[in-house]
Short mmCIF file of C-alpha atoms and ligand atoms in Angstrom, two decimals:
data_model
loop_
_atom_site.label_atom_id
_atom_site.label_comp_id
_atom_site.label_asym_id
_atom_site.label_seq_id
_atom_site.Cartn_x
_atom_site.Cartn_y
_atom_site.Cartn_z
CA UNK A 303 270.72 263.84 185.79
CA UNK A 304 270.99 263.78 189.17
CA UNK A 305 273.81 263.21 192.04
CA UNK A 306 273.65 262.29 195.85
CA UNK A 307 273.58 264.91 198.27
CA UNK A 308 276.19 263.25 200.36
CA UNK A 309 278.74 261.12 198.21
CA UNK A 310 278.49 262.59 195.05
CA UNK A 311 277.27 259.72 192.88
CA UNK A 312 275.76 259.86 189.88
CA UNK A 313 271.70 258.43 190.62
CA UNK A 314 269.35 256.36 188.56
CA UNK A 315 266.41 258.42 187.75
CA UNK A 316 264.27 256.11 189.96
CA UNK A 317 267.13 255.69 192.80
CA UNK A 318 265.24 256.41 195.62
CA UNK A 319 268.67 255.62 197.89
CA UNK A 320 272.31 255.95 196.89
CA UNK A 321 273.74 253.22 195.52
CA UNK A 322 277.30 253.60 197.02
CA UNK A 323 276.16 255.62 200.32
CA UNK A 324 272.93 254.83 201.18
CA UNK A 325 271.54 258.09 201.60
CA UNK A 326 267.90 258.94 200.64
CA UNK A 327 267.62 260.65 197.59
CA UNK A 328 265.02 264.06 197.90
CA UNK A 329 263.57 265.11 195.13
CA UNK A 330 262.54 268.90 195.55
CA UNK A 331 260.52 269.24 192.46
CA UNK A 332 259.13 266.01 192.92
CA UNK A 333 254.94 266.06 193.64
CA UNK A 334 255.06 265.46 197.74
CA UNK A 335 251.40 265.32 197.70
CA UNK A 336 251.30 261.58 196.05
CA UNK A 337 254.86 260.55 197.58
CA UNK A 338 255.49 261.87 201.16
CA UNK A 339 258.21 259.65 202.18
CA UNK A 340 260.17 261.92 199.67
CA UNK A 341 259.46 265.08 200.90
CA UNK A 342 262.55 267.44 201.10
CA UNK A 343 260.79 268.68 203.98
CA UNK A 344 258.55 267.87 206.98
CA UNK A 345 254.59 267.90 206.12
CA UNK A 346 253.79 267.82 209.94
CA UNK A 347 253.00 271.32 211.16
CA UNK A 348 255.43 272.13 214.27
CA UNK A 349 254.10 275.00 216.25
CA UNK A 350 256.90 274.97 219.90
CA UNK A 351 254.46 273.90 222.80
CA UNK A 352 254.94 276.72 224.49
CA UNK A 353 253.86 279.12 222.27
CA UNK A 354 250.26 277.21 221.19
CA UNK A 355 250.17 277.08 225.42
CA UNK A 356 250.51 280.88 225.32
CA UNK A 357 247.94 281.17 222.44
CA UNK A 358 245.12 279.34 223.65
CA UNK A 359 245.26 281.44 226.75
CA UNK A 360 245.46 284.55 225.38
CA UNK A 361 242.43 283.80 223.42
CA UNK A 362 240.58 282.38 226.31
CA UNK A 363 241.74 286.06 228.07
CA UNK A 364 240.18 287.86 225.31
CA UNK A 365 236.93 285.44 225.46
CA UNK A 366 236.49 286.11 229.53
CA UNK A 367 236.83 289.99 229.16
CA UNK A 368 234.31 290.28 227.08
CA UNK A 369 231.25 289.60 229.80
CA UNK A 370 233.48 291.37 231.83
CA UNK A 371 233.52 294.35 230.21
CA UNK A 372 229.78 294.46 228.77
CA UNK A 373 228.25 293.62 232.30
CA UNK A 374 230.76 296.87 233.67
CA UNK A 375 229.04 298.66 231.17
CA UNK A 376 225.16 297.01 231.72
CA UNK A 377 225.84 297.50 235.35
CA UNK A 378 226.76 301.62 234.60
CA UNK A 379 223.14 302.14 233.00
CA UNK A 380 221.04 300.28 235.39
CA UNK A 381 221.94 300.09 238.93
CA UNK A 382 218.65 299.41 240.51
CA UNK A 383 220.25 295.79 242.22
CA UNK A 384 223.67 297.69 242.85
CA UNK A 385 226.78 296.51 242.30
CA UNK A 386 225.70 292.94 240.70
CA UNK A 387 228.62 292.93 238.00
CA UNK A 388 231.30 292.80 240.55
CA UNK A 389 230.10 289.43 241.44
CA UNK A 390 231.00 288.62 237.46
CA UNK A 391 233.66 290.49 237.49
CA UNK A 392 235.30 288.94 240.49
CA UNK A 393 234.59 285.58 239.62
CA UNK A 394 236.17 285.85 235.76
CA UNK A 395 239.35 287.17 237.65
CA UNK A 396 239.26 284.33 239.87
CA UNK A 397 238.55 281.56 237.54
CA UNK A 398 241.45 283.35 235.52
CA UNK A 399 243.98 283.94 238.00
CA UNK A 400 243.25 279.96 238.76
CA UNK A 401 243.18 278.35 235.80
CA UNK A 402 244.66 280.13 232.82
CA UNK A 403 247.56 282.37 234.80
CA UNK A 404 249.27 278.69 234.83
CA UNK A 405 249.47 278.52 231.03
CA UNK A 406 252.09 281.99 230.92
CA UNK A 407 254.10 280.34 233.81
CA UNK A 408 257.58 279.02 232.09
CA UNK A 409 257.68 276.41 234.55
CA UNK A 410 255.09 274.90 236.90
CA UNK A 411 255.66 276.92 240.36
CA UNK A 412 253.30 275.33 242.17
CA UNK A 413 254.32 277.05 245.30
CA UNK A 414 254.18 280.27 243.58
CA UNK A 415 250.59 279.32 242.04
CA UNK A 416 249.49 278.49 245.76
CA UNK A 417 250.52 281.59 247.06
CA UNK A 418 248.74 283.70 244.50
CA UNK A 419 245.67 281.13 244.66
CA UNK A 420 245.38 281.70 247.85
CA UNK A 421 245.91 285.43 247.77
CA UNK A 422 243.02 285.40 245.27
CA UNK A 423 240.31 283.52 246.75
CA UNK A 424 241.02 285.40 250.18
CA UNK A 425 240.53 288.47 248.53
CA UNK A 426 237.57 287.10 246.25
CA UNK A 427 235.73 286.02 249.42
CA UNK A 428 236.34 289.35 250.97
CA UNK A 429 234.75 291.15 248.19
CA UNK A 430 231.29 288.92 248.48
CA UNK A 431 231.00 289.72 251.71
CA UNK A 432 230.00 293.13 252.71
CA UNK A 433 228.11 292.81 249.04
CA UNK A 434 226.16 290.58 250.26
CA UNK A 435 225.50 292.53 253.34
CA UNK A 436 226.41 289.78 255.61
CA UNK A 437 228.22 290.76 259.03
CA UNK A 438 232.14 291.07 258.58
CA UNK A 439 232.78 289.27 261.19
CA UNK A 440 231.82 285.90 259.40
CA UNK A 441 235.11 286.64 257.04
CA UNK A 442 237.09 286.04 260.14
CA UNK A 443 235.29 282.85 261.80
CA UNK A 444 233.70 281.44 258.67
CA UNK A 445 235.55 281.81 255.60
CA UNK A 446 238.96 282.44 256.83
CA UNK A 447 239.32 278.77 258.90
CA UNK A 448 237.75 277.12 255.82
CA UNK A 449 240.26 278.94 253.48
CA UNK A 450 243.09 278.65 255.51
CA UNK A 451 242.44 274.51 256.05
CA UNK A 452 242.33 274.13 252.39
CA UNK A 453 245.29 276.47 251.77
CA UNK A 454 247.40 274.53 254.24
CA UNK A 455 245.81 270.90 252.79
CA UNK A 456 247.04 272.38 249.28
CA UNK A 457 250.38 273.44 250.38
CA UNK A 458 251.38 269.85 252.40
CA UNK A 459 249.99 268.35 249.53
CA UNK A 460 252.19 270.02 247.08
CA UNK A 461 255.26 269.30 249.81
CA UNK A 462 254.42 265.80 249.77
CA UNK A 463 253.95 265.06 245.91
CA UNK A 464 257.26 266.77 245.14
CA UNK A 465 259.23 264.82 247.58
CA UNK A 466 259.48 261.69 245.61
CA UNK A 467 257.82 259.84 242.98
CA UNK A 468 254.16 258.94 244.15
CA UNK A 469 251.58 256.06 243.63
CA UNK A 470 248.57 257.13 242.32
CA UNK A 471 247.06 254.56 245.13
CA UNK A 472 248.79 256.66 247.75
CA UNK A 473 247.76 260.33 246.04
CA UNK A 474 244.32 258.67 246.79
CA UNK A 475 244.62 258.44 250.29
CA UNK A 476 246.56 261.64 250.54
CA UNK A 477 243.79 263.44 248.76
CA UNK A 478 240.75 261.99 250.93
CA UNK A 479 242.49 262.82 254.08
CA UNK A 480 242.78 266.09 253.01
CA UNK A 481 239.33 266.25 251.84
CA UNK A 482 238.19 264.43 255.31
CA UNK A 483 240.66 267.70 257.03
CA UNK A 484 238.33 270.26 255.56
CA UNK A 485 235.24 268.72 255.79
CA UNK A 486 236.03 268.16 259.34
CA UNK A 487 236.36 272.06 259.56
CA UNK A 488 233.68 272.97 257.76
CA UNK A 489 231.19 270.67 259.95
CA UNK A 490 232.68 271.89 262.79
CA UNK A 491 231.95 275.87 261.93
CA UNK A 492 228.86 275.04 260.53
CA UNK A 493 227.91 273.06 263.96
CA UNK A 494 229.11 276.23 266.09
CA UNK A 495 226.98 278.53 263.96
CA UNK A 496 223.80 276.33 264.13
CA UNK A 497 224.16 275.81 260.37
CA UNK A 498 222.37 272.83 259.37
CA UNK A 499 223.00 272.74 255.70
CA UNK A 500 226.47 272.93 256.44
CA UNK A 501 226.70 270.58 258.48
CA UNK A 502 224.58 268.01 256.65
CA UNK A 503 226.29 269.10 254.00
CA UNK A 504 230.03 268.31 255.44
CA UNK A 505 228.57 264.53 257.24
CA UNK A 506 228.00 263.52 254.00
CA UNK A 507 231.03 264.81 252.20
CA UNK A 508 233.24 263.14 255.24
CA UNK A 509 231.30 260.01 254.87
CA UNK A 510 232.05 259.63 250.93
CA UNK A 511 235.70 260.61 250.97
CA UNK A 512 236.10 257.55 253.72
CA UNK A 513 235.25 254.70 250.86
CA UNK A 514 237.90 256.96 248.75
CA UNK A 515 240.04 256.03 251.51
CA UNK A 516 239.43 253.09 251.91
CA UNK A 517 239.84 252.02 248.00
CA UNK A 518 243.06 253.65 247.95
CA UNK A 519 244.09 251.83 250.95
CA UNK A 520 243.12 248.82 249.08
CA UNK A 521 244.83 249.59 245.65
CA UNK A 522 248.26 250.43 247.81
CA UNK A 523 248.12 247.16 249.99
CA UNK A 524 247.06 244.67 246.93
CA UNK A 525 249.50 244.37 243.41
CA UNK A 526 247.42 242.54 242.04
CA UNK A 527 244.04 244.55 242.25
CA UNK A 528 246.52 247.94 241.19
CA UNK A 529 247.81 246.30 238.06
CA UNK A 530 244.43 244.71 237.14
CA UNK A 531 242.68 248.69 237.18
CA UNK A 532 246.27 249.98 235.72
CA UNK A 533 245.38 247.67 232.90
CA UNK A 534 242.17 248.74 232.70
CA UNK A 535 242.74 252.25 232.60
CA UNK A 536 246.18 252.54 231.38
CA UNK A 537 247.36 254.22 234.33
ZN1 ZN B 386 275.88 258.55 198.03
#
């Protein structure tokens, strides 16, 4: 015999509701394998966000010091090319300080996660430098202008977006003027240095991101082209 939870009712075997109250009747012995609208409890697995977040990039931290550490140890027994597993090892740290440092954050910081970005990829650069035996002084007039263009791209960027809600049409022009900014700077260096690649290299770039441009200039001016591609791609 059985009674309801809530009004105290005495229930039909079958009852799969309370007569009086309404309330669903739960079975807890019932089989919740063949009948899982009567499940006393949930059947969906409910892991907090945050902590699966956490997780996954622990495990990806284990997974990148692992070629870390072997190529330290590789690079201990033969060092005929030098210091070679620094490049690794710098580059793990850097793809890791970018990427997965994020996932521990509690909250996005993205001014914070600039700052240390930038930190990192200064200090990254700096490192592949006198490796490479290339002259110091190209730190100073090479890679610090390009760094510090993208750096400053990045942080009005971030300024921008977190004024007010955005357009995706108008992140589109904001991003391929950015794009055009550094490009710009990069030709330019590469020009003063007699770089051709470079400079080739940047043309091209600037050329592309101006159709970008010009598309998102065309989504933001025209409604009806915007919700058409929304539609599309469930924007
Ligand atoms: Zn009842």
């Amino acid at each position: 015999m059985s009674y309801c939870v809530k009004c105290g009712v005495e229930l039909d075997d079958t009852a799969k509701k309370c007569p009086l109250c309404n309330t669903a009747v739960y079975m807890p012995n019932a089989d919740i394998s063949s009948n899982e609208d009567q499940a006393p409890f949930s059947q969906v697995k409910m892991i907090p966000m945050d902590a699966k977040k956490e997780f996954i990039a622990s495990v990806i931290t284990v997974l990148l010091a692992i070629p870390m550490i072997v190529c330290g140890i590789v690079n201990l027994f033969y060092r005929k090319d030098g210091l070679w597993s620094v490049y690794v090892i710098t580059s793990v740290l850097l793809f890791w300080v970018i990427v997965i440092l994020p996932f521990y954050l509690k909250k996005i910081r993205p001014y914070l996660m600039w700052f240390i970005d930038t930190a990192a990829v200064l200090v990254y650069v700096y490192v592949f430098f006198p490796l490479r035996n290339e002259n110091a002084n190209y730190y100073l007039t090479v890679a610090l202008p390009i760094i510090a263009a993208v750096s400053l791209c990045v942080l009005i960027f971030i300024k921008w977006a977190r004024g007010k809600e955005r357009h995706w049409s108008s992140v589109i022009i904001h991003l391929a003027i950015d794009i055009a900014v550094i490009s710009a700077v990069t030709g330019i260096i590469s020009l003063y240095y007699s770089v051709v690649w470079g400079a080739v290299a940047s043309i091209i770039v600037f050329l592309s991101v101006l159709s970008l441009m010009a598309f998102g200039i065309y989504c933001n001016r025209s409604a009806k082209v915007r919700a058409w591609l929304e539609k599309k791609f469930f924007i």
